[in-house]
Amino acid sequence: MNKFLQISQRGIEMPESPIRKLAPLAYKAENRGVKIYRLNIGQPDLPTPQKALDVLKNIDRNTLEYSPSQGYCSLRQALVGYYERYQIKLKADEIIITSGGSEAVLFAFMSCLNPGDEIIIPEPAYANYMSFAISAGAVIKTVTTTIEEGFCLPKVEKFEELINDRTKAILICNPNNPTGYLYTQKEMNQIRDLVKKYNLYLFSDEVYREFIYTGSPYISAMHLDGIQENVLLIDSVSKRYSECGIRIGALITKNELIRRTVMKFCQARLSPPLLGQLVAEASIEGTEQYAREVYDEYVERRKCLVDGVNRIAGCYTPMPMGAFYTVAKLPVDDAERFCAWCLSEFSYKDDKTPDGCVGETVMMAPAAGFYSGSKLGKDQVRLAYVLKKEDLQRALFILEKALKKYKESVCVWHQ
Amino acid sequence: MNKFLQISQRGIEMPESPIRKLAPLAYKAENRGVKIYRLNIGQPDLPTPQKALDVLKNIDRNTLEYSPSQGYCSLRQALVGYYERYQIKLKADEIIITSGGSEAVLFAFMSCLNPGDEIIIPEPAYANYMSFAISAGAVIKTVTTTIEEGFCLPKVEKFEELINDRTKAILICNPNNPTGYLYTQKEMNQIRDLVKKYNLYLFSDEVYREFIYTGSPYISAMHLDGIQENVLLIDSVSKRYSECGIRIGALITKNELIRRTVMKFCQARLSPPLLGQLVAEASIEGTEQYAREVYDEYVERRKCLVDGVNRIAGCYTPMPMGAFYTVAKLPVDDAERFCAWCLSEFSYKDDKTPDGCVGETVMMAPAAGFYSGSKLGKDQVRLAYVLKKEDLQRALFILEKALKKYKESVCVWHQ
């Protein structure tokens, strides 16, 4: 009878997070006294807006009760004002508050897709889309973008080759995690035409809209004409206010039937986090100066990281236009092995190494986890520029040392 | 091509919350100036422990960052101490922090069950189990408990009639929502024997363990011998510390493979709420007096509600042994229609009606939504005793008036 006590097939298929799976090695390295520069995570080190923190300090509630399943009306109204600044016109009822952008993606998939339905996603892509697709029984099909072409959107024919009776949706992340790519008006029109022609859902993850560095316009899926019933916008306050831990996101759509369906999933989980909603609402208004300072900081960090990577022999990254990541090619055969080696076998020490540390190393996210195939992106890593400039500089210096040592000691090199 | 823009089958099948679906009628009644006594919800009106609120007031973080996907180690360690008080021996690694008990149920189903797999649940049952089962593609089979028998567990044969090759799990809620029933040692042994004989998972939702009123022992699924690899404990701090809004629950199991699988779902959603974890951790220790006061309060409210219901002609409820709900039989054919009528057509006014109100009414949860069949529980409601005693008394007085008026004006009565 033992056959019954098995885990689910989807549990077997669920990928481990490519961002987090090196964590045990990092933990051991730290226990050995090694200082780690974390280029692997999207956790900003910047402070949360003070007025948002003050909401907690001044809390005058006696009972931390359930909030409405859709989220507080006052927060949704504040978001209406926020989106207006981006020429996105919404009513508060068109916004559903979720536990982070993560839950918005899950509920979008759960509400729109049947098991076996297919979503087309340009890759490399945020790895957790795959996890949510598996949770919903949906299948991700990818169109591959390349580092050589700066991760621009592939031609429309590449999408059409994948479209069949099970194709139900396109998902984009704009500005893009992990590549930092920002879709142009022309590319967005191309997506709009595909969505219209095949009547697909368009899931658009736009959590990094604050972070666009090139002067190019931000084109939201919500700006596209003629497909407003097809669009589900995924959003989150995590990155823009440096409050990833409060778990507040949103699922936004003009399609009322979808909203009614999503609300059934929302009711089942009762309510989004109450405290996070209070913090998020306080973050939205009167934080213009905060936003400017954060933006200016990322502009500098981006330049620091991108220039620094491209200065290292054999390394290359295109200039990311938005978000706070970039994908870089390293002169190694297997970036995952190299990343693991950096944590488990390498450390560097000189007179700049902080007292009490036996050495320093870097932690990076192997990019293969952001691609679907087993061979793509094997020599690439995702690097986040969420550390202070001086730390980024030191991290790149150490990366260069690591690559040199790795070449000498362990690994087969690219020719 | 329009055929593609459909919502998912599971989205269609998802039930609306029986607890929340009368909400629009309540909203309208309040707008008319009617005061509503909410007997329908499980939102305690009691204060959250002061020392938990103080954690927010004294927060000294600058960045509200992601927490670990498994939840903070310090919170999990505090929970180890908490469970020890109930003779449940755990290691911190055996505890996974979730966004409320809701997420724990979802991840348990997602990790253990394939589409088409069956879970046996005694009914009436917490309605959202059905929602999470549909999310996971699993099928709920119910063994019916009856108000006449005080909702005790049906004989083992009733379970065995349902067991087949697709049966993968039993789910119990103990003490029970909605019935307030507390499983006896004998009943728990019966469940244990079934779980062992057929090698099933046992999902045990024990979020109400603080609220047991009869002096009978609390038997956790974790106390049962020989099935420790089979048990997944679902828990939440929401009810015991009156902090439903912080969204902190836990999934606990000794089965390492399941934990590793659940962690993949946890990594996909990044982290449980940071602020809620701080509040929860502060709630666990040094709150003995708080717990005693809350308990004493519920003892009184329970007596008040149960005695009050049974005093009304034609009404009956068995004495609930735990939690803060009871299922009551009303002298009406269709309790859902009666509950809607109370909100939309009835209100009562006398010299005790608060100034500024045009009248008063009660809101109850029709119990049919807690049963699977279309006919069961049609004359029953779930009543929560989370209001102050004087409000409960007034609510019951008004319920009696409503039943009288309903009989005179609208409805076919039971013979």
Coordinates of N, CA and C in Angstrom, one line a residue, chain A residues 1-17 20-21 42-50 52-53 56-70 99 102-103 106-107 109-115 126 128 131-132 135-138 164-168 197-201 229-230 238-239 242-247 255 257-258 261 264-265 267-276 279, chain B residues 1-17 20-21 42-50 52-53 56-70 99 102-103 106-107 109-115 126 128 131-132 135-138 164-168 197-201 229-230 238-239 242-247 255 257-258 261 264-276 279:
Chain A
M1 N 0.8 -1.2 0.0 CA 0.0 0.0 0.0 C 0.9 1.3 0.0
N2 N 2.2 1.1 0.1 CA 3.1 2.2 0.2 C 3.0 3.2 -1.0
K3 N 2.5 2.6 -2.1 CA 2.5 3.5 -3.3 C 1.7 4.8 -3.1
F4 N 0.8 4.8 -2.1 CA 0.0 6.0 -1.9 C 0.7 7.2 -1.4
L5 N 1.8 7.0 -0.6 CA 2.4 8.1 0.0 C 3.5 8.7 -0.9
Q6 N 3.0 9.3 -2.0 CA 4.0 9.9 -2.9 C 3.7 11.4 -2.9
I7 N 4.7 12.1 -3.3 CA 4.5 13.5 -3.5 C 3.9 13.7 -4.9
S8 N 3.3 14.9 -5.2 CA 2.6 15.1 -6.4 C 3.6 15.2 -7.6
Q9 N 3.1 15.0 -8.8 CA 3.9 15.1 -10.0 C 4.4 16.6 -10.2
R10 N 3.5 17.5 -9.9 CA 3.8 18.9 -10.0 C 4.9 19.3 -9.0
G11 N 4.8 18.6 -7.8 CA 5.9 18.9 -6.8 C 7.2 18.4 -7.3
I12 N 7.2 17.3 -8.0 CA 8.5 16.8 -8.6 C 9.0 17.8 -9.7
E13 N 8.0 18.3 -10.5 CA 8.4 19.1 -11.6 C 8.8 20.5 -11.2
M14 N 8.3 21.0 -10.1 CA 8.6 22.3 -9.6 C 10.1 22.5 -9.6
P15 N 10.6 23.6 -10.3 CA 12.1 23.8 -10.2 C 12.5 24.4 -8.9
E16 N 13.7 24.1 -8.5 CA 14.2 24.9 -7.3 C 14.6 26.3 -7.8
S17 N 14.5 27.2 -7.0 CA 14.8 28.6 -7.4 C 16.3 28.7 -7.8
R20 N 17.9 31.0 -5.4 CA 18.1 30.6 -4.0 C 18.8 29.3 -3.8
K21 N 19.1 28.5 -4.9 CA 19.6 27.2 -4.7 C 21.0 27.1 -4.3
G42 N 17.5 40.3 -5.8 CA 16.9 41.5 -6.2 C 16.3 42.2 -4.9
Q43 N 17.1 42.1 -3.9 CA 16.6 42.7 -2.6 C 17.3 44.0 -2.4
P44 N 16.7 45.1 -2.7 CA 17.3 46.4 -2.6 C 17.8 46.7 -1.2
D45 N 19.0 47.3 -1.0 CA 19.5 47.6 0.3 C 19.1 49.0 0.7
L46 N 18.3 49.7 -0.2 CA 17.9 51.1 0.1 C 16.8 51.1 1.2
P47 N 16.7 52.2 1.9 CA 15.7 52.2 3.0 C 14.3 52.3 2.4
T48 N 13.3 51.7 3.1 CA 11.9 52.0 2.8 C 11.6 53.4 3.1
P49 N 10.6 54.1 2.4 CA 10.3 55.5 2.7 C 10.0 55.7 4.2
Q50 N 10.6 56.7 4.8 CA 10.4 56.9 6.2 C 8.9 57.0 6.6
A52 N 6.5 55.6 5.4 CA 5.8 54.3 5.4 C 6.2 53.5 6.7
L53 N 7.4 53.7 7.1 CA 7.8 53.1 8.4 C 7.1 53.8 9.6
L56 N 3.8 52.3 10.8 CA 3.9 51.2 11.8 C 4.1 51.8 13.2
K57 N 5.1 52.7 13.3 CA 5.4 53.3 14.6 C 4.2 54.0 15.2
N58 N 3.3 54.5 14.4 CA 2.1 55.2 14.9 C 0.8 54.4 14.8
I59 N 0.9 53.2 14.7 CA -0.3 52.4 14.5 C -1.2 52.5 15.7
D60 N -2.5 52.8 15.4 CA -3.5 53.0 16.5 C -4.6 51.9 16.5
R61 N -4.3 50.8 15.9 CA -5.3 49.7 15.9 C -5.1 48.8 17.1
N62 N -6.1 48.3 17.6 CA -6.0 47.3 18.7 C -6.1 45.9 18.3
T63 N -6.8 45.7 17.2 CA -7.0 44.4 16.6 C -6.5 44.4 15.2
L64 N -5.6 43.4 14.9 CA -5.0 43.3 13.5 C -5.9 42.4 12.7
E65 N -7.0 42.9 12.2 CA -8.1 42.1 11.7 C -7.9 41.8 10.2
Y66 N -8.7 40.9 9.7 CA -8.8 40.6 8.2 C -9.1 41.9 7.5
S67 N -8.4 42.1 6.4 CA -8.9 43.2 5.5 C -9.8 42.5 4.4
P68 N -10.5 43.4 3.6 CA -11.3 42.8 2.6 C -10.5 41.9 1.6
S69 N -11.1 40.9 1.0 CA -10.3 40.0 0.1 C -9.7 40.7 -1.0
Q70 N -10.3 41.8 -1.5 CA -9.8 42.5 -2.6 C -8.7 43.5 -2.2
S99 N -1.0 39.1 -2.4 CA 0.2 38.9 -1.5 C 1.5 39.0 -2.4
S102 N 3.8 37.9 -6.8 CA 3.8 36.4 -7.0 C 2.4 35.9 -7.0
E103 N 1.6 36.3 -6.0 CA 0.2 35.8 -6.0 C -0.6 36.3 -7.2
L106 N 0.2 33.9 -9.9 CA -0.5 32.6 -9.7 C -2.0 32.7 -9.9
F107 N -2.7 33.7 -9.4 CA -4.1 33.9 -9.6 C -4.5 34.2 -11.1
F109 N -2.8 33.0 -13.7 CA -2.7 31.7 -14.4 C -3.9 30.8 -14.0
M110 N -4.2 30.7 -12.7 CA -5.3 29.9 -12.2 C -6.6 30.2 -12.8
S111 N -6.8 31.5 -13.0 CA -8.1 32.0 -13.5 C -8.3 31.9 -15.0
C112 N -7.2 32.0 -15.7 CA -7.2 32.1 -17.2 C -6.9 30.8 -17.9
L113 N -6.1 29.9 -17.2 CA -5.5 28.8 -17.9 C -6.0 27.4 -17.4
N114 N -6.3 26.5 -18.4 CA -6.6 25.1 -18.0 C -5.3 24.3 -18.0
P115 N -5.3 23.2 -17.4 CA -4.1 22.3 -17.5 C -3.9 22.0 -19.0
Y126 N 12.1 35.4 -15.8 CA 12.0 35.3 -14.3 C 11.6 33.8 -14.0
N128 N 10.4 32.1 -11.7 CA 9.2 31.7 -10.9 C 8.0 31.6 -11.8
S131 N 7.3 28.1 -12.1 CA 6.7 27.5 -10.9 C 5.2 27.7 -10.9
F132 N 4.8 28.9 -11.2 CA 3.4 29.2 -11.1 C 2.6 28.5 -12.3
S135 N 2.2 25.0 -11.1 CA 1.1 25.0 -10.1 C -0.3 25.0 -10.8
A136 N -0.4 25.7 -11.9 CA -1.7 25.8 -12.6 C -1.8 24.7 -13.7
G137 N -0.8 23.9 -13.8 CA -0.8 22.8 -14.9 C -0.6 23.4 -16.3
A138 N -0.2 24.6 -16.4 CA 0.0 25.2 -17.7 C 1.4 24.9 -18.2
N164 N -0.7 27.5 -31.3 CA -1.6 26.4 -31.8 C -2.9 26.5 -31.0
D165 N -3.7 25.5 -31.0 CA -5.0 25.5 -30.4 C -4.9 25.6 -28.9
R166 N -3.8 25.2 -28.3 CA -3.6 25.3 -26.8 C -3.0 26.6 -26.4
T167 N -2.6 27.4 -27.3 CA -2.0 28.7 -26.9 C -3.0 29.7 -26.4
K168 N -2.8 30.1 -25.2 CA -3.8 30.9 -24.5 C -3.3 32.3 -24.1
K197 N -4.9 39.3 -32.9 CA -5.1 38.3 -34.0 C -5.5 36.9 -33.5
Y198 N -4.9 36.5 -32.4 CA -5.2 35.2 -31.9 C -6.1 35.2 -30.6
N199 N -6.5 36.4 -30.3 CA -7.3 36.6 -29.1 C -6.7 35.9 -27.8
L200 N -5.5 36.3 -27.5 CA -4.8 35.7 -26.4 C -4.9 36.6 -25.1
Y201 N -4.7 36.0 -24.0 CA -4.4 36.9 -22.8 C -3.0 37.5 -22.9
E229 N -9.6 44.0 -22.9 CA -10.2 42.9 -22.2 C -9.2 41.7 -22.1
N230 N -8.1 41.8 -22.8 CA -7.1 40.7 -22.9 C -6.0 40.9 -21.8
S238 N 7.0 46.1 -4.1 CA 8.2 45.6 -3.4 C 9.5 46.4 -3.8
K239 N 9.7 46.5 -5.1 CA 11.0 47.0 -5.6 C 11.0 48.5 -5.6
S242 N 11.4 49.6 -2.0 CA 12.3 48.8 -1.2 C 11.6 48.2 0.0
E243 N 10.5 47.5 -0.3 CA 9.7 46.9 0.8 C 9.2 45.5 0.3
C244 N 10.2 44.7 -0.1 CA 9.9 43.4 -0.6 C 9.2 42.5 0.4
G245 N 9.5 42.8 1.7 CA 9.0 41.9 2.7 C 7.5 42.1 3.1
I246 N 6.9 43.2 2.6 CA 5.5 43.4 3.1 C 4.5 42.6 2.3
R247 N 5.0 42.1 1.2 CA 4.2 41.2 0.3 C 2.9 41.9 -0.2
N255 N -11.1 43.5 -17.5 CA -12.0 42.4 -17.9 C -12.7 41.9 -16.6
L257 N -15.1 39.7 -16.0 CA -15.3 38.3 -15.8 C -14.0 37.7 -15.1
I258 N -12.9 38.1 -15.6 CA -11.6 37.7 -15.0 C -11.6 38.2 -13.5
T261 N -13.6 36.1 -11.3 CA -13.0 34.8 -11.1 C -11.8 34.9 -10.2
K264 N -12.6 34.9 -6.6 CA -12.9 33.6 -5.9 C -11.7 33.0 -5.3
F265 N -10.6 33.2 -6.0 CA -9.3 32.7 -5.4 C -8.9 33.6 -4.2
Q267 N -10.9 35.2 -2.2 CA -11.8 34.9 -1.1 C -11.3 33.7 -0.3
A268 N -10.8 32.7 -1.1 CA -10.4 31.4 -0.5 C -9.2 31.7 0.4
R269 N -8.3 32.6 0.1 CA -7.2 32.9 1.0 C -7.5 34.1 1.9
L270 N -8.7 34.5 2.0 CA -9.3 35.4 2.9 C -8.9 36.9 2.7
S271 N -7.6 37.2 2.9 CA -7.2 38.6 2.7 C -5.7 38.7 2.5
P272 N -5.3 39.8 1.8 CA -3.9 40.1 1.7 C -3.4 40.7 3.0
P273 N -2.1 40.8 3.2 CA -1.6 41.2 4.5 C -2.0 42.6 4.8
L274 N -2.6 42.7 6.0 CA -3.1 44.0 6.5 C -2.0 45.0 6.7
L275 N -0.9 44.7 7.4 CA 0.2 45.6 7.7 C 0.9 46.1 6.5
G276 N 1.1 45.2 5.6 CA 1.7 45.5 4.3 C 0.9 46.6 3.5
V279 N 1.5 50.0 5.0 CA 2.8 50.5 4.6 C 2.8 50.9 3.1
Chain B
M1 N -12.1 33.2 -33.5 CA -10.9 33.0 -32.6 C -11.3 33.4 -31.2
N2 N -12.6 33.9 -31.0 CA -13.0 34.3 -29.7 C -13.0 33.2 -28.7
K3 N -13.0 32.0 -29.1 CA -13.0 30.8 -28.2 C -11.9 30.9 -27.2
F4 N -10.8 31.5 -27.6 CA -9.6 31.4 -26.7 C -9.8 32.2 -25.4
L5 N -10.5 33.3 -25.5 CA -10.6 34.2 -24.3 C -11.6 33.7 -23.3
Q6 N -11.3 32.6 -22.7 CA -12.3 32.0 -21.7 C -11.6 31.9 -20.4
I7 N -12.3 31.9 -19.3 CA -11.7 31.7 -18.0 C -11.5 30.2 -17.8
S8 N -10.7 29.8 -16.9 CA -10.4 28.4 -16.7 C -11.6 27.7 -16.1
Q9 N -11.5 26.3 -16.3 CA -12.6 25.5 -15.8 C -12.6 25.5 -14.3
R10 N -11.4 25.5 -13.7 CA -11.3 25.6 -12.2 C -11.8 26.9 -11.7
G11 N -11.6 28.0 -12.5 CA -12.2 29.3 -12.1 C -13.7 29.2 -12.1
I12 N -14.3 28.5 -13.0 CA -15.8 28.3 -13.0 C -16.2 27.5 -11.8
E13 N -15.4 26.5 -11.5 CA -15.8 25.5 -10.5 C -15.6 26.1 -9.1
M14 N -14.7 27.1 -8.9 CA -14.4 27.7 -7.6 C -15.7 28.2 -7.0
P15 N -16.0 27.8 -5.8 CA -17.2 28.3 -5.1 C -17.0 29.7 -4.6
E16 N -18.1 30.5 -4.6 CA -18.0 31.7 -3.9 C -18.0 31.4 -2.4
S17 N -17.3 32.2 -1.6 CA -17.3 32.0 -0.2 C -18.7 32.1 0.4
R20 N -18.8 35.0 2.7 CA -18.7 36.3 2.2 C -19.7 36.7 1.2
K21 N -20.5 35.7 0.7 CA -21.3 36.1 -0.5 C -22.5 36.9 -0.1
G42 N -15.6 34.8 11.4 CA -14.6 34.3 12.4 C -13.6 35.3 12.7
Q43 N -13.9 36.6 12.7 CA -13.0 37.7 13.0 C -13.2 38.1 14.4
P44 N -12.3 37.7 15.3 CA -12.4 38.1 16.7 C -12.4 39.6 16.9
D45 N -13.2 40.1 17.8 CA -13.2 41.5 18.1 C -12.2 41.8 19.2
L46 N -11.6 40.8 19.8 CA -10.7 41.0 20.9 C -9.4 41.6 20.5
P47 N -8.7 42.3 21.4 CA -7.5 43.0 21.0 C -6.4 42.0 20.7
T48 N -5.5 42.3 19.8 CA -4.2 41.6 19.6 C -3.4 41.9 20.9
P49 N -2.5 40.9 21.3 CA -1.7 41.2 22.5 C -0.9 42.5 22.4
Q50 N -0.9 43.3 23.5 CA -0.2 44.6 23.4 C 1.3 44.4 23.0
A52 N 2.6 42.4 21.1 CA 2.8 42.2 19.7 C 2.6 43.5 18.9
L53 N 1.7 44.3 19.4 CA 1.5 45.7 18.7 C 2.7 46.5 19.0
L56 N 5.6 46.6 16.5 CA 5.4 47.5 15.4 C 5.8 49.0 15.8
K57 N 5.3 49.4 16.9 CA 5.6 50.7 17.4 C 7.1 51.0 17.5
N58 N 7.8 49.9 17.9 CA 9.2 50.1 18.2 C 10.1 49.5 17.1
I59 N 9.6 49.4 15.9 CA 10.3 48.8 14.8 C 11.6 49.6 14.6
D60 N 12.7 48.9 14.4 CA 14.0 49.7 14.2 C 14.7 49.3 12.9
R61 N 13.9 48.8 12.0 CA 14.4 48.4 10.7 C 14.3 49.6 9.7
N62 N 15.2 49.7 8.8 CA 15.2 50.8 7.8 C 14.6 50.2 6.5
T63 N 14.9 48.9 6.3 CA 14.4 48.3 5.0 C 13.5 47.1 5.4
L64 N 12.3 47.1 4.8 CA 11.4 46.0 5.0 C 11.7 44.9 3.9
E65 N 12.7 44.1 4.2 CA 13.2 43.2 3.2 C 12.6 41.8 3.2
Y66 N 12.8 41.1 2.1 CA 12.4 39.7 2.1 C 12.8 38.9 3.3
S67 N 12.0 38.1 3.8 CA 12.5 37.1 4.8 C 12.8 35.8 4.1
P68 N 13.4 34.9 4.8 CA 13.7 33.6 4.2 C 12.4 32.9 3.8
S69 N 12.4 32.1 2.7 CA 11.2 31.5 2.2 C 10.5 30.6 3.2
Q70 N 11.3 30.0 4.1 CA 10.8 29.1 5.1 C 10.2 29.9 6.3
S99 N 1.8 32.1 4.5 CA 0.9 33.3 4.5 C -0.5 32.8 5.0
S102 N -4.3 29.4 5.3 CA -4.7 29.2 3.9 C -3.7 28.7 3.0
E103 N -2.5 29.4 3.0 CA -1.4 29.0 2.1 C -0.9 27.6 2.5
L106 N -3.1 25.1 0.9 CA -2.9 25.1 -0.6 C -1.6 24.3 -0.9
F107 N -0.5 24.7 -0.2 CA 0.8 24.0 -0.5 C 0.8 22.5 -0.1
F109 N -1.9 20.6 -0.4 CA -2.6 19.9 -1.5 C -1.7 19.9 -2.7
M110 N -1.0 21.0 -3.0 CA -0.2 21.1 -4.2 C 0.9 20.1 -4.2
S111 N 1.5 19.8 -3.0 CA 2.7 19.0 -2.8 C 2.3 17.5 -2.8
C112 N 1.1 17.2 -2.3 CA 0.8 15.8 -2.0 C -0.1 15.2 -3.0
L113 N -0.9 16.0 -3.7 CA -2.0 15.5 -4.5 C -1.8 15.8 -6.0
N114 N -2.2 14.8 -6.8 CA -2.2 15.0 -8.3 C -3.7 15.3 -8.7
P115 N -3.9 15.9 -9.8 CA -5.2 16.1 -10.3 C -6.0 14.8 -10.3
Y126 N -15.1 23.5 6.7 CA -14.7 24.8 6.3 C -14.7 24.9 4.7
N128 N -13.5 26.7 2.4 CA -12.3 27.0 1.5 C -11.4 25.8 1.3
S131 N -12.1 25.1 -2.2 CA -11.4 26.0 -3.1 C -10.0 25.6 -3.3
F132 N -9.3 25.2 -2.3 CA -7.9 24.8 -2.4 C -7.8 23.5 -3.2
S135 N -8.2 24.3 -6.7 CA -6.9 24.9 -7.2 C -5.9 23.8 -7.5
A136 N -5.9 22.7 -6.8 CA -4.9 21.7 -7.0 C -5.4 20.6 -7.9
G137 N -6.7 20.7 -8.3 CA -7.3 19.7 -9.2 C -7.7 18.4 -8.4
A138 N -7.7 18.5 -7.1 CA -8.0 17.3 -6.3 C -9.6 17.3 -6.1
N164 N -10.6 4.3 -2.4 CA -10.3 3.6 -3.6 C -8.9 4.0 -4.0
D165 N -8.5 3.6 -5.2 CA -7.2 3.8 -5.7 C -6.8 5.3 -5.8
R166 N -7.7 6.1 -5.9 CA -7.4 7.6 -6.0 C -7.4 8.3 -4.6
T167 N -7.8 7.6 -3.6 CA -7.9 8.2 -2.3 C -6.4 8.4 -1.8
K168 N -6.1 9.6 -1.4 CA -4.8 9.9 -1.1 C -4.6 10.5 0.3
K197 N -3.6 2.0 7.7 CA -4.0 0.8 6.9 C -3.9 1.1 5.4
Y198 N -4.3 2.3 5.0 CA -4.3 2.7 3.6 C -3.1 3.6 3.2
N199 N -2.2 3.8 4.2 CA -1.1 4.7 3.9 C -1.5 6.0 3.3
L200 N -2.4 6.8 3.9 CA -2.9 8.0 3.4 C -2.1 9.2 4.1
Y201 N -2.2 10.3 3.4 CA -1.8 11.6 4.1 C -2.9 11.9 5.1
E229 N 5.1 10.1 9.4 CA 5.5 10.5 8.1 C 4.3 10.9 7.2
N230 N 3.1 10.6 7.8 CA 1.8 10.8 7.0 C 1.2 12.2 7.4
S238 N -3.7 33.3 13.6 CA -4.8 34.3 13.4 C -5.7 34.4 14.6
K239 N -6.3 33.2 15.0 CA -7.4 33.2 15.9 C -6.9 33.3 17.3
S242 N -5.9 36.8 17.9 CA -6.7 37.8 17.4 C -5.9 38.7 16.4
E243 N -5.2 38.1 15.5 CA -4.4 38.8 14.5 C -4.5 38.2 13.1
C244 N -5.8 38.0 12.7 CA -6.1 37.4 11.4 C -5.5 38.1 10.3
G245 N -5.3 39.4 10.4 CA -4.8 40.2 9.3 C -3.3 40.1 9.0
I246 N -2.6 39.5 9.9 CA -1.1 39.5 9.7 C -0.7 38.4 8.7
R247 N -1.6 37.5 8.5 CA -1.4 36.4 7.5 C -0.2 35.5 7.8
N255 N 7.8 14.7 7.7 CA 8.2 14.1 6.5 C 9.1 15.0 5.6
L257 N 10.7 14.7 2.8 CA 10.5 14.8 1.3 C 9.4 15.8 1.0
I258 N 8.3 15.7 1.9 CA 7.2 16.7 1.7 C 7.7 18.1 2.0
T261 N 9.5 19.5 -0.9 CA 8.6 19.8 -2.0 C 7.9 21.1 -1.7
K264 N 9.7 24.2 -2.4 CA 9.8 24.7 -3.8 C 8.6 25.7 -4.0
F265 N 7.4 25.4 -3.5 CA 6.3 26.3 -3.6 C 6.6 27.6 -2.8
C266 N 7.2 27.4 -1.7 CA 7.5 28.6 -0.9 C 8.5 29.5 -1.6
Q267 N 9.5 28.9 -2.2 CA 10.5 29.7 -2.9 C 9.9 30.5 -4.0
A268 N 8.9 29.9 -4.7 CA 8.3 30.5 -5.9 C 7.6 31.8 -5.4
R269 N 7.0 31.8 -4.2 CA 6.3 33.0 -3.7 C 7.3 33.9 -2.9
L270 N 8.5 33.5 -2.9 CA 9.6 34.3 -2.2 C 9.6 34.2 -0.7
S271 N 8.6 34.9 -0.1 CA 8.7 34.9 1.4 C 7.3 35.1 2.0
P272 N 7.1 34.6 3.2 CA 5.9 35.0 3.9 C 6.0 36.4 4.5
P273 N 4.9 37.1 4.9 CA 5.0 38.5 5.3 C 5.9 38.7 6.4
L274 N 6.8 39.7 6.2 CA 7.8 40.0 7.2 C 7.2 40.6 8.5
L275 N 6.3 41.6 8.3 CA 5.8 42.3 9.5 C 4.9 41.3 10.3
G276 N 4.2 40.5 9.7 CA 3.4 39.5 10.4 C 4.2 38.6 11.2
V279 N 5.2 40.3 14.4 CA 4.1 40.3 15.3 C 3.8 38.9 15.9

